[in-house]
Amino acid sequence: MPDTPSRDARATSLGSFLAAISPPMTPALVLRRDSLLSNLQIMQALCDEAGVRLRPHGKMHKCSTIGLLQVELGAVGLCCQTVGEAECFAAAGIGDLLVTAPVPAWGAARLAALAAAGTRLSVVADDEGQIERLQRAAHSAGAMLHVLIDVDLGLHRAGCPPQQATALARLVDQASHLSFEGVQSYLGHLQHEPDRQRRRAGNAAAAHRLRSLVEELSDVGLPPRLVTGGGTGTYADDFANGVFNELQAGSYAVMDVEYAACGAPQGEDWPFEPSLFLCASVVSARHKTHVTTDAGLKAVSVDGPPPRVVAGASGESKWRSQGDEHGAIIHPDFTALFAAASDRLTLSAEIDAIDEADSIPWPIDAPKSGALVWLQPGHCDPTINLYDTFIVADEDGALDHWRIDARRRWES
């Protein structure tokens, strides 16, 4: 692995780095290779130092090239959220996969087929019916599936109450083609909690309950080999609490506005830096208040905070949706106007008045038609899922292309 420039050097050169990049078309999703590699290396080193296995979550990047790189750097394998992701990553040669959500009924046979073909395939279950389906599928395929009991400690998306986990573990242990692997608990409700004290307290309470469950399972002769979970937003507390022996972090590889806003778990600076950027073209610059780019709702996920303008426009410019295919870059002089507008008709009238007012000059530092504007995604996972390819950029402007191959559904 080649040496990468220091974090401080990269931070000071972000503007010049982006200025050297010229994607062949926009909107384009661009990875800064050196920053990505730095993030991967740092998290792997932190896990190694803590004595915790790193199993990065592939749902974030959906890219087998990144997954293979993570394994090359020391990860034990990947997490997957869907059957399709597991099939893609297995086809790419990633040999140890954990599907972190209970799979639909049709998925059991497809996962068993992966296991029969040689992938070490782990799955989670949170009820008896799932365990029965997994057993039937594995038996039919002549395969062994490794099963973790998914435990709900506050997310309330999937997972059984902790008091039911031991009974489910016994069912797995009694099944001929299932192997009891351990327990999973993903504390997704804590990952972006902006109040660090609440985040830490919630993590500590969950760790205490999970530790009690591990002791209970050990007392009945079913000691978990794996206790897996955690994430980017809680990684330092996950290490400190000492109950997880496998970390499922994902967003650390690229970071986003949402993680920048909530801050690192223990009040420290993030050791990871932004490596993912969205390049948009200015397609119209006919108004004093804003310019229009080709990055709208089909280019930017808006389930979290809006993307942050990082280059190509004035420092405090803001992105705002203008529909499916377009987004506005609002000049700092007028961001308050857009924020205060009660409806589109009112805003439209105010923009007209500003354009017609001789007393209000055109901002001289606004982007021009044809210019590039660079954004940092607000929420990385769903933004990445909108694209087929990462453009991977080196510091000298050279470009590579990595397919986001696990975003598509693999048909039977």
CSV table of C-alpha atoms in Angstrom, one decimal:
chain,number,residue,atom,x,y,z
A,1,MET,CA,0.0,0.0,0.0
A,2,PRO,CA,1.6,3.3,-1.0
A,3,ASP,CA,2.2,6.0,1.6
A,4,THR,CA,-0.5,8.8,1.6
A,5,PRO,CA,0.0,12.5,2.4
A,6,SER,CA,-0.7,13.6,5.9
A,7,ARG,CA,-4.2,14.5,6.9
A,8,ASP,CA,-3.3,18.2,7.4
A,9,ALA,CA,-1.7,18.4,4.0
A,10,ARG,CA,-4.8,16.9,2.3
A,11,ALA,CA,-7.1,19.2,4.2
A,12,THR,CA,-5.2,22.4,3.1
A,13,SER,CA,-5.1,21.2,-0.5
A,14,LEU,CA,-8.8,20.2,-0.9
A,15,GLY,CA,-9.6,23.2,-3.1
A,16,SER,CA,-6.6,22.7,-5.3
A,17,PHE,CA,-7.3,18.9,-5.5
A,18,LEU,CA,-10.9,19.5,-6.6
A,19,ALA,CA,-9.8,22.2,-9.0
A,20,ALA,CA,-7.7,19.6,-10.8
A,21,ILE,CA,-10.6,17.1,-11.3
A,22,SER,CA,-12.6,17.3,-14.5
A,23,PRO,CA,-15.2,14.5,-14.6
A,24,PRO,CA,-16.3,13.5,-18.1
A,25,MET,CA,-19.9,14.2,-17.1
A,26,THR,CA,-22.0,15.5,-14.2
A,27,PRO,CA,-23.5,14.9,-11.7
A,28,ALA,CA,-20.6,12.7,-10.7
A,29,LEU,CA,-19.7,10.9,-7.5
A,30,VAL,CA,-16.0,11.3,-6.8
A,31,LEU,CA,-13.8,9.5,-4.3
A,32,ARG,CA,-10.5,11.1,-3.2
A,33,ARG,CA,-8.4,8.0,-3.2
A,34,ASP,CA,-5.8,9.1,-0.7
A,35,SER,CA,-8.4,10.1,1.9
A,36,LEU,CA,-10.3,6.9,1.4
A,37,LEU,CA,-7.2,4.8,1.9
A,38,SER,CA,-6.3,6.9,5.0
A,39,ASN,CA,-9.7,6.3,6.5
A,40,LEU,CA,-9.6,2.6,5.9
A,41,GLN,CA,-6.1,2.3,7.4
A,42,ILE,CA,-7.0,4.3,10.5
A,43,MET,CA,-10.1,2.3,11.4
A,44,GLN,CA,-8.3,-1.0,10.8
A,45,ALA,CA,-5.5,0.2,13.1
A,46,LEU,CA,-7.9,1.3,15.8
A,47,CYS,CA,-9.7,-2.1,15.7
A,48,ASP,CA,-6.4,-3.9,15.8
A,49,GLU,CA,-5.3,-1.9,18.8
A,50,ALA,CA,-8.6,-2.6,20.6
A,51,GLY,CA,-8.5,-6.3,19.8
A,52,VAL,CA,-11.7,-6.1,17.9
A,53,ARG,CA,-12.4,-7.6,14.5
A,54,LEU,CA,-13.5,-5.1,11.8
A,55,ARG,CA,-16.3,-6.2,9.5
A,56,PRO,CA,-17.1,-3.1,7.5
A,57,HIS,CA,-20.7,-2.6,6.3
A,58,GLY,CA,-20.9,-3.0,2.6
A,59,LYS,CA,-24.3,-1.4,2.4
A,60,MET,CA,-22.7,2.0,2.7
A,61,HIS,CA,-20.5,1.8,-0.4
A,62,LYS,CA,-22.1,-1.1,-2.3
A,63,CYS,CA,-18.8,-1.5,-4.2
A,64,SER,CA,-16.9,-4.8,-4.3
A,65,THR,CA,-13.7,-3.0,-5.2
A,66,ILE,CA,-13.8,-1.1,-1.9
A,67,GLY,CA,-14.8,-4.3,0.0
A,68,LEU,CA,-11.9,-6.2,-1.4
A,69,LEU,CA,-9.6,-3.4,-0.4
A,70,GLN,CA,-11.0,-3.4,3.2
A,71,VAL,CA,-10.3,-7.1,3.4
A,72,GLU,CA,-6.8,-6.7,2.0
A,73,LEU,CA,-6.1,-4.2,4.8
A,74,GLY,CA,-7.2,-6.6,7.5
A,75,ALA,CA,-11.0,-6.7,7.7
A,76,VAL,CA,-12.4,-10.2,8.4
A,77,GLY,CA,-15.1,-9.8,5.8
A,78,LEU,CA,-18.1,-7.6,5.0
A,79,CYS,CA,-21.5,-7.0,6.4
A,80,CYS,CA,-24.4,-7.0,3.9
A,81,GLN,CA,-27.9,-5.7,4.4
A,82,THR,CA,-29.5,-7.5,1.5
A,83,VAL,CA,-29.4,-10.8,-0.3
A,84,GLY,CA,-28.3,-9.0,-3.5
A,85,GLU,CA,-25.3,-7.4,-1.8
A,86,ALA,CA,-24.2,-10.8,-0.5
A,87,GLU,CA,-24.5,-12.4,-3.9
A,88,CYS,CA,-22.4,-9.5,-5.5
A,89,PHE,CA,-19.7,-9.6,-2.8
A,90,ALA,CA,-19.5,-13.3,-2.9
A,91,ALA,CA,-19.1,-13.2,-6.7
A,92,ALA,CA,-16.3,-10.8,-6.3
A,93,GLY,CA,-14.4,-13.2,-4.1
A,94,ILE,CA,-15.1,-11.8,-0.6
A,95,GLY,CA,-15.3,-15.1,1.3
A,96,ASP,CA,-16.8,-14.2,4.7
A,97,LEU,CA,-20.1,-12.4,4.8
A,98,LEU,CA,-22.7,-11.5,7.4
A,99,VAL,CA,-26.2,-10.5,6.4
A,100,THR,CA,-27.2,-8.2,9.2
A,101,ALA,CA,-30.9,-8.1,8.7
A,102,PRO,CA,-33.5,-10.9,8.8
A,103,VAL,CA,-34.0,-12.0,5.2
A,104,PRO,CA,-37.3,-12.3,3.4
A,105,ALA,CA,-38.6,-15.9,3.0
A,106,TRP,CA,-37.4,-16.1,-0.7
A,107,GLY,CA,-33.8,-15.2,0.4
A,108,ALA,CA,-33.1,-18.2,2.6
A,109,ALA,CA,-32.5,-20.5,-0.4
A,110,ARG,CA,-30.3,-18.0,-2.2
A,111,LEU,CA,-28.1,-17.5,0.9
A,112,ALA,CA,-27.8,-21.3,1.4
A,113,ALA,CA,-26.7,-21.6,-2.2
A,114,LEU,CA,-23.9,-19.1,-1.5
A,115,ALA,CA,-22.8,-21.1,1.5
A,116,ALA,CA,-22.9,-24.4,-0.5
A,117,ALA,CA,-20.7,-22.7,-3.1
A,118,GLY,CA,-18.0,-22.0,-0.5
A,119,THR,CA,-18.8,-18.6,1.0
A,120,ARG,CA,-18.7,-18.5,4.8
A,121,LEU,CA,-22.2,-17.1,5.2
A,122,SER,CA,-23.6,-15.8,8.5
A,123,VAL,CA,-27.1,-14.6,8.9
A,124,VAL,CA,-29.2,-13.2,11.7
A,125,ALA,CA,-32.6,-14.3,13.0
A,126,ASP,CA,-35.0,-12.9,15.5
A,127,ASP,CA,-37.9,-15.4,15.5
A,128,GLU,CA,-38.6,-19.2,15.3
A,129,GLY,CA,-40.0,-19.0,11.8
A,130,GLN,CA,-36.8,-17.5,10.4
A,131,ILE,CA,-34.7,-20.2,12.0
A,132,GLU,CA,-37.0,-22.9,10.6
A,133,ARG,CA,-36.7,-21.4,7.1
A,134,LEU,CA,-32.9,-21.1,7.3
A,135,GLN,CA,-32.6,-24.7,8.5
A,136,ARG,CA,-34.8,-26.0,5.6
A,137,ALA,CA,-32.9,-24.0,3.0
A,138,ALA,CA,-29.5,-25.1,4.4
A,139,HIS,CA,-30.5,-28.7,4.6
A,140,SER,CA,-31.8,-28.7,1.0
A,141,ALA,CA,-28.6,-27.1,-0.3
A,142,GLY,CA,-26.3,-29.3,1.8
A,143,ALA,CA,-24.8,-26.3,3.4
A,144,MET,CA,-24.1,-24.9,6.8
A,145,LEU,CA,-25.3,-21.4,7.7
A,146,HIS,CA,-23.9,-19.6,10.7
A,147,VAL,CA,-26.6,-17.8,12.7
A,148,LEU,CA,-26.5,-14.9,15.1
A,149,ILE,CA,-29.5,-13.9,17.2
A,150,ASP,CA,-30.4,-10.4,16.4
A,151,VAL,CA,-31.2,-8.5,19.6
A,152,ASP,CA,-33.2,-5.2,19.8
A,153,LEU,CA,-31.7,-2.8,22.3
A,154,GLY,CA,-33.5,0.3,21.2
A,155,LEU,CA,-33.5,0.6,17.4
A,156,HIS,CA,-36.9,-1.2,17.1
A,157,ARG,CA,-36.4,-2.1,13.5
A,158,ALA,CA,-35.6,-5.8,13.9
A,159,GLY,CA,-34.3,-8.0,16.7
A,160,CYS,CA,-35.9,-9.9,19.5
A,161,PRO,CA,-36.1,-8.7,23.1
A,162,PRO,CA,-33.0,-9.8,25.0
A,163,GLN,CA,-35.0,-12.1,27.2
A,164,GLN,CA,-36.0,-14.2,24.2
A,165,ALA,CA,-32.5,-14.6,22.8
A,166,THR,CA,-31.4,-17.6,24.7
A,167,ALA,CA,-34.4,-19.7,23.6
A,168,LEU,CA,-33.8,-18.8,20.0
A,169,ALA,CA,-30.1,-19.6,20.4
A,170,ARG,CA,-31.1,-23.1,21.6
A,171,LEU,CA,-33.2,-23.6,18.5
A,172,VAL,CA,-30.3,-22.7,16.3
A,173,ASP,CA,-28.0,-25.0,18.3
A,174,GLN,CA,-30.4,-27.9,17.8
A,175,ALA,CA,-30.7,-27.5,14.0
A,176,SER,CA,-28.6,-29.9,11.9
A,177,HIS,CA,-27.5,-27.4,9.3
A,178,LEU,CA,-27.2,-24.2,11.4
A,179,SER,CA,-24.3,-23.2,13.6
A,180,PHE,CA,-24.9,-20.8,16.5
A,181,GLU,CA,-22.4,-18.0,16.0
A,182,GLY,CA,-23.4,-15.4,18.6
A,183,VAL,CA,-25.4,-12.3,18.9
A,184,GLN,CA,-25.8,-9.0,17.0
A,185,SER,CA,-27.2,-5.7,18.3
A,186,TYR,CA,-27.0,-2.7,16.0
A,187,LEU,CA,-27.6,0.6,17.9
A,188,GLY,CA,-28.6,2.6,14.9
A,189,HIS,CA,-30.6,5.0,16.9
A,190,LEU,CA,-27.4,6.2,18.6
A,191,GLN,CA,-25.1,6.6,15.6
A,192,HIS,CA,-26.2,10.2,14.8
A,193,GLU,CA,-27.3,11.4,18.2
A,194,PRO,CA,-26.0,14.9,18.4
A,195,ASP,CA,-25.9,15.0,22.2
A,196,ARG,CA,-22.7,13.1,22.9
A,197,GLN,CA,-23.6,12.5,26.6
A,198,ARG,CA,-26.9,10.9,25.6
A,199,ARG,CA,-25.1,8.9,22.9
A,200,ARG,CA,-22.5,7.6,25.3
A,201,ALA,CA,-25.1,6.9,28.1
A,202,GLY,CA,-27.3,5.0,25.6
A,203,ASN,CA,-24.4,3.0,24.4
A,204,ALA,CA,-23.2,2.1,27.9
A,205,ALA,CA,-26.7,1.0,28.9
A,206,ALA,CA,-27.0,-1.2,25.8
A,207,ALA,CA,-23.5,-2.7,26.4
A,208,HIS,CA,-24.5,-3.5,30.0
A,209,ARG,CA,-27.6,-5.4,28.8
A,210,LEU,CA,-25.7,-7.1,26.1
A,211,ARG,CA,-23.0,-8.2,28.5
A,212,SER,CA,-25.6,-9.8,30.7
A,213,LEU,CA,-27.0,-11.7,27.8
A,214,VAL,CA,-23.6,-13.0,26.9
A,215,GLU,CA,-23.2,-14.3,30.5
A,216,GLU,CA,-26.6,-15.9,30.3
A,217,LEU,CA,-25.8,-17.7,27.1
A,218,SER,CA,-22.4,-18.8,28.5
A,219,ASP,CA,-24.1,-20.2,31.6
A,220,VAL,CA,-26.3,-22.5,29.5
A,221,GLY,CA,-23.4,-23.8,27.4
A,222,LEU,CA,-23.9,-21.5,24.4
A,223,PRO,CA,-21.0,-18.9,24.7
A,224,PRO,CA,-21.2,-16.6,21.7
A,225,ARG,CA,-18.2,-16.7,19.5
A,226,LEU,CA,-19.2,-13.3,18.1
A,227,VAL,CA,-20.8,-10.2,19.7
A,228,THR,CA,-21.1,-8.0,16.7
A,229,GLY,CA,-22.5,-4.5,16.1
A,230,GLY,CA,-21.4,-0.9,16.7
A,231,GLY,CA,-20.8,1.8,14.1
A,232,THR,CA,-19.0,4.9,13.1
A,233,GLY,CA,-20.9,7.1,15.4
A,234,THR,CA,-20.1,5.0,18.5
A,235,TYR,CA,-16.9,3.3,17.6
A,236,ALA,CA,-14.8,4.7,20.5
A,237,ASP,CA,-17.4,3.9,23.1
A,238,ASP,CA,-17.9,0.4,21.5
A,239,PHE,CA,-14.2,-0.2,22.1
A,240,ALA,CA,-14.3,1.2,25.6
A,241,ASN,CA,-17.4,-0.7,26.7
A,242,GLY,CA,-15.6,-4.0,25.8
A,243,VAL,CA,-18.6,-6.1,24.9
A,244,PHE,CA,-18.4,-6.1,21.1
A,245,ASN,CA,-15.6,-8.2,19.6
A,246,GLU,CA,-16.6,-7.3,16.1
A,247,LEU,CA,-17.3,-3.8,14.8
A,248,GLN,CA,-19.7,-3.1,11.9
A,249,ALA,CA,-18.8,0.5,11.0
A,250,GLY,CA,-19.3,1.7,7.5
A,251,SER,CA,-19.5,5.4,7.0
A,252,TYR,CA,-16.0,6.0,8.3
A,253,ALA,CA,-14.7,5.2,4.9
A,254,VAL,CA,-16.1,8.3,3.2
A,255,MET,CA,-17.8,10.4,6.0
A,256,ASP,CA,-20.7,12.9,5.3
A,257,VAL,CA,-22.4,16.0,6.6
A,258,GLU,CA,-24.5,14.1,9.0
A,259,TYR,CA,-21.5,12.6,10.8
A,260,ALA,CA,-19.7,15.9,10.8
A,261,ALA,CA,-22.7,17.5,12.4
A,262,CYS,CA,-23.1,15.0,15.2
A,263,GLY,CA,-19.4,14.8,16.0
A,264,ALA,CA,-17.1,12.0,17.1
A,265,PRO,CA,-18.3,9.9,20.0
A,266,GLN,CA,-16.1,11.0,22.8
A,267,GLY,CA,-15.8,14.7,21.9
A,268,GLU,CA,-12.5,14.2,20.1
A,269,ASP,CA,-11.9,15.3,16.5
A,270,TRP,CA,-12.9,12.7,13.9
A,271,PRO,CA,-9.8,10.7,12.8
A,272,PHE,CA,-11.6,10.2,9.5
A,273,GLU,CA,-11.9,12.8,6.8
A,274,PRO,CA,-14.3,13.4,3.9
A,275,SER,CA,-13.4,11.4,0.9
A,276,LEU,CA,-16.6,11.5,-1.0
A,277,PHE,CA,-17.7,14.5,-3.1
A,278,LEU,CA,-20.4,15.2,-5.7
A,279,CYS,CA,-19.5,17.3,-8.7
A,280,ALA,CA,-22.3,19.3,-10.3
A,281,SER,CA,-22.3,21.6,-13.3
A,282,VAL,CA,-23.9,25.1,-13.3
A,283,VAL,CA,-26.4,25.0,-16.2
A,284,SER,CA,-28.0,28.4,-15.7
A,285,ALA,CA,-26.9,31.6,-14.0
A,286,ARG,CA,-29.8,34.0,-14.7
A,287,HIS,CA,-30.6,35.2,-11.2
A,288,LYS,CA,-28.8,37.3,-8.6
A,289,THR,CA,-29.8,35.0,-5.8
A,290,HIS,CA,-28.7,31.6,-7.1
A,291,VAL,CA,-27.4,29.5,-9.9
A,292,THR,CA,-28.9,26.3,-11.1
A,293,THR,CA,-26.9,23.0,-11.3
A,294,ASP,CA,-27.7,19.6,-12.7
A,295,ALA,CA,-27.7,18.0,-9.2
A,296,GLY,CA,-31.3,17.7,-8.0
A,297,LEU,CA,-33.2,15.0,-6.1
A,298,LYS,CA,-32.0,12.3,-8.4
A,299,ALA,CA,-28.4,13.1,-7.6
A,300,VAL,CA,-28.6,13.9,-3.9
A,301,SER,CA,-30.3,11.9,-1.1
A,302,VAL,CA,-32.2,14.3,1.2
A,303,ASP,CA,-33.3,11.9,4.0
A,304,GLY,CA,-30.6,13.6,6.1
A,305,PRO,CA,-29.1,17.1,6.1
A,306,PRO,CA,-28.6,18.8,2.7
A,307,PRO,CA,-25.3,18.5,1.0
A,308,ARG,CA,-22.6,21.0,1.9
A,309,VAL,CA,-21.0,23.2,-0.7
A,310,VAL,CA,-17.2,22.7,-0.4
A,311,ALA,CA,-15.8,24.3,-3.6
A,312,GLY,CA,-16.7,26.2,-6.7
A,313,ALA,CA,-19.0,28.7,-4.9
A,314,SER,CA,-18.8,31.2,-2.1
A,315,GLY,CA,-18.0,29.8,1.3
A,316,GLU,CA,-21.4,29.8,3.0
A,317,SER,CA,-23.4,29.0,-0.2
A,318,LYS,CA,-26.2,26.5,0.3
A,319,TRP,CA,-27.7,23.8,-1.9
A,320,ARG,CA,-31.5,23.6,-2.3
A,321,SER,CA,-33.6,21.3,-4.4
A,322,GLN,CA,-35.1,22.6,-7.6
A,323,GLY,CA,-36.8,19.3,-8.5
A,324,ASP,CA,-35.7,16.0,-9.8
A,325,GLU,CA,-32.8,17.0,-12.0
A,326,HIS,CA,-31.8,20.4,-10.7
A,327,GLY,CA,-30.5,22.1,-7.5
A,328,ALA,CA,-29.9,25.7,-6.7
A,329,ILE,CA,-26.6,27.0,-5.2
A,330,ILE,CA,-27.8,30.0,-3.2
A,331,HIS,CA,-25.4,32.8,-2.7
A,332,PRO,CA,-24.6,33.6,0.9
A,333,ASP,CA,-26.2,37.1,0.6
A,334,PHE,CA,-29.6,35.4,0.0
A,335,THR,CA,-29.6,32.2,2.0
A,336,ALA,CA,-31.7,33.9,4.7
A,337,LEU,CA,-34.3,34.9,2.0
A,338,PHE,CA,-34.7,31.3,0.9
A,339,ALA,CA,-34.8,30.0,4.4
A,340,ALA,CA,-37.6,32.4,5.4
A,341,ALA,CA,-39.8,32.1,2.3
A,342,SER,CA,-43.1,30.7,3.3
A,343,ASP,CA,-44.0,29.2,-0.1
A,344,ARG,CA,-42.8,29.0,-3.6
A,345,LEU,CA,-45.0,31.8,-4.9
A,346,THR,CA,-43.7,34.2,-2.3
A,347,LEU,CA,-40.1,33.2,-3.0
A,348,SER,CA,-40.6,33.5,-6.8
A,349,ALA,CA,-41.9,37.1,-6.4
A,350,GLU,CA,-39.0,38.1,-4.1
A,351,ILE,CA,-36.5,36.7,-6.6
A,352,ASP,CA,-38.1,38.7,-9.4
A,353,ALA,CA,-38.0,41.8,-7.3
A,354,ILE,CA,-34.3,41.3,-6.5
A,355,ASP,CA,-33.4,40.6,-10.2
A,356,GLU,CA,-35.2,43.8,-11.2
A,357,ALA,CA,-33.7,46.1,-8.5
A,358,ASP,CA,-30.9,48.3,-9.7
A,359,SER,CA,-29.9,48.9,-6.1
A,360,ILE,CA,-29.0,45.2,-5.7
A,361,PRO,CA,-25.8,44.2,-7.6
A,362,TRP,CA,-25.1,40.9,-9.1
A,363,PRO,CA,-22.7,39.0,-6.8
A,364,ILE,CA,-19.3,39.1,-8.5
A,365,ASP,CA,-18.2,35.8,-6.8
A,366,ALA,CA,-21.2,33.7,-7.9
A,367,PRO,CA,-20.4,30.7,-10.1
A,368,LYS,CA,-20.8,31.2,-13.8
A,369,SER,CA,-22.7,29.1,-16.3
A,370,GLY,CA,-20.6,26.0,-17.2
A,371,ALA,CA,-18.6,26.1,-13.9
A,372,LEU,CA,-18.3,23.1,-11.6
A,373,VAL,CA,-19.6,23.2,-8.0
A,374,TRP,CA,-18.5,20.6,-5.5
A,375,LEU,CA,-20.7,19.2,-2.7
A,376,GLN,CA,-20.2,16.9,0.3
A,377,PRO,CA,-23.2,14.5,0.5
A,378,GLY,CA,-25.5,14.9,3.5
A,379,HIS,CA,-26.0,11.2,4.0
A,380,CYS,CA,-23.5,9.0,2.2
A,381,ASP,CA,-25.3,5.6,1.9
A,382,PRO,CA,-28.5,6.6,0.0
A,383,THR,CA,-26.6,9.1,-2.1
A,384,ILE,CA,-24.2,6.4,-3.3
A,385,ASN,CA,-27.1,4.2,-4.1
A,386,LEU,CA,-28.2,6.7,-6.8
A,387,TYR,CA,-25.0,6.1,-8.9
A,388,ASP,CA,-23.6,3.3,-11.0
A,389,THR,CA,-19.9,4.3,-10.6
A,390,PHE,CA,-17.5,6.0,-8.4
A,391,ILE,CA,-14.9,8.2,-10.1
A,392,VAL,CA,-11.8,7.7,-8.1
A,393,ALA,CA,-9.4,10.6,-8.3
A,394,ASP,CA,-5.7,10.9,-7.5
A,395,GLU,CA,-4.0,14.0,-6.3
A,396,ASP,CA,-2.7,14.8,-9.8
A,397,GLY,CA,-6.2,14.7,-11.2
A,398,ALA,CA,-5.9,11.2,-12.8
A,399,LEU,CA,-9.2,9.4,-12.7
A,400,ASP,CA,-10.2,5.7,-12.3
A,401,HIS,CA,-13.7,4.1,-12.2
A,402,TRP,CA,-15.1,1.7,-9.7
A,403,ARG,CA,-18.5,0.1,-10.2
A,404,ILE,CA,-21.1,0.4,-7.5
A,405,ASP,CA,-22.0,-3.1,-8.4
A,406,ALA,CA,-23.9,-4.2,-5.3
A,407,ARG,CA,-26.6,-1.6,-5.8
A,408,ARG,CA,-28.5,-3.7,-8.4
A,409,ARG,CA,-30.8,-6.5,-7.6
A,410,TRP,CA,-29.4,-9.9,-8.7
A,411,GLU,CA,-32.1,-11.9,-10.4
A,412,SER,CA,-32.7,-15.6,-9.9
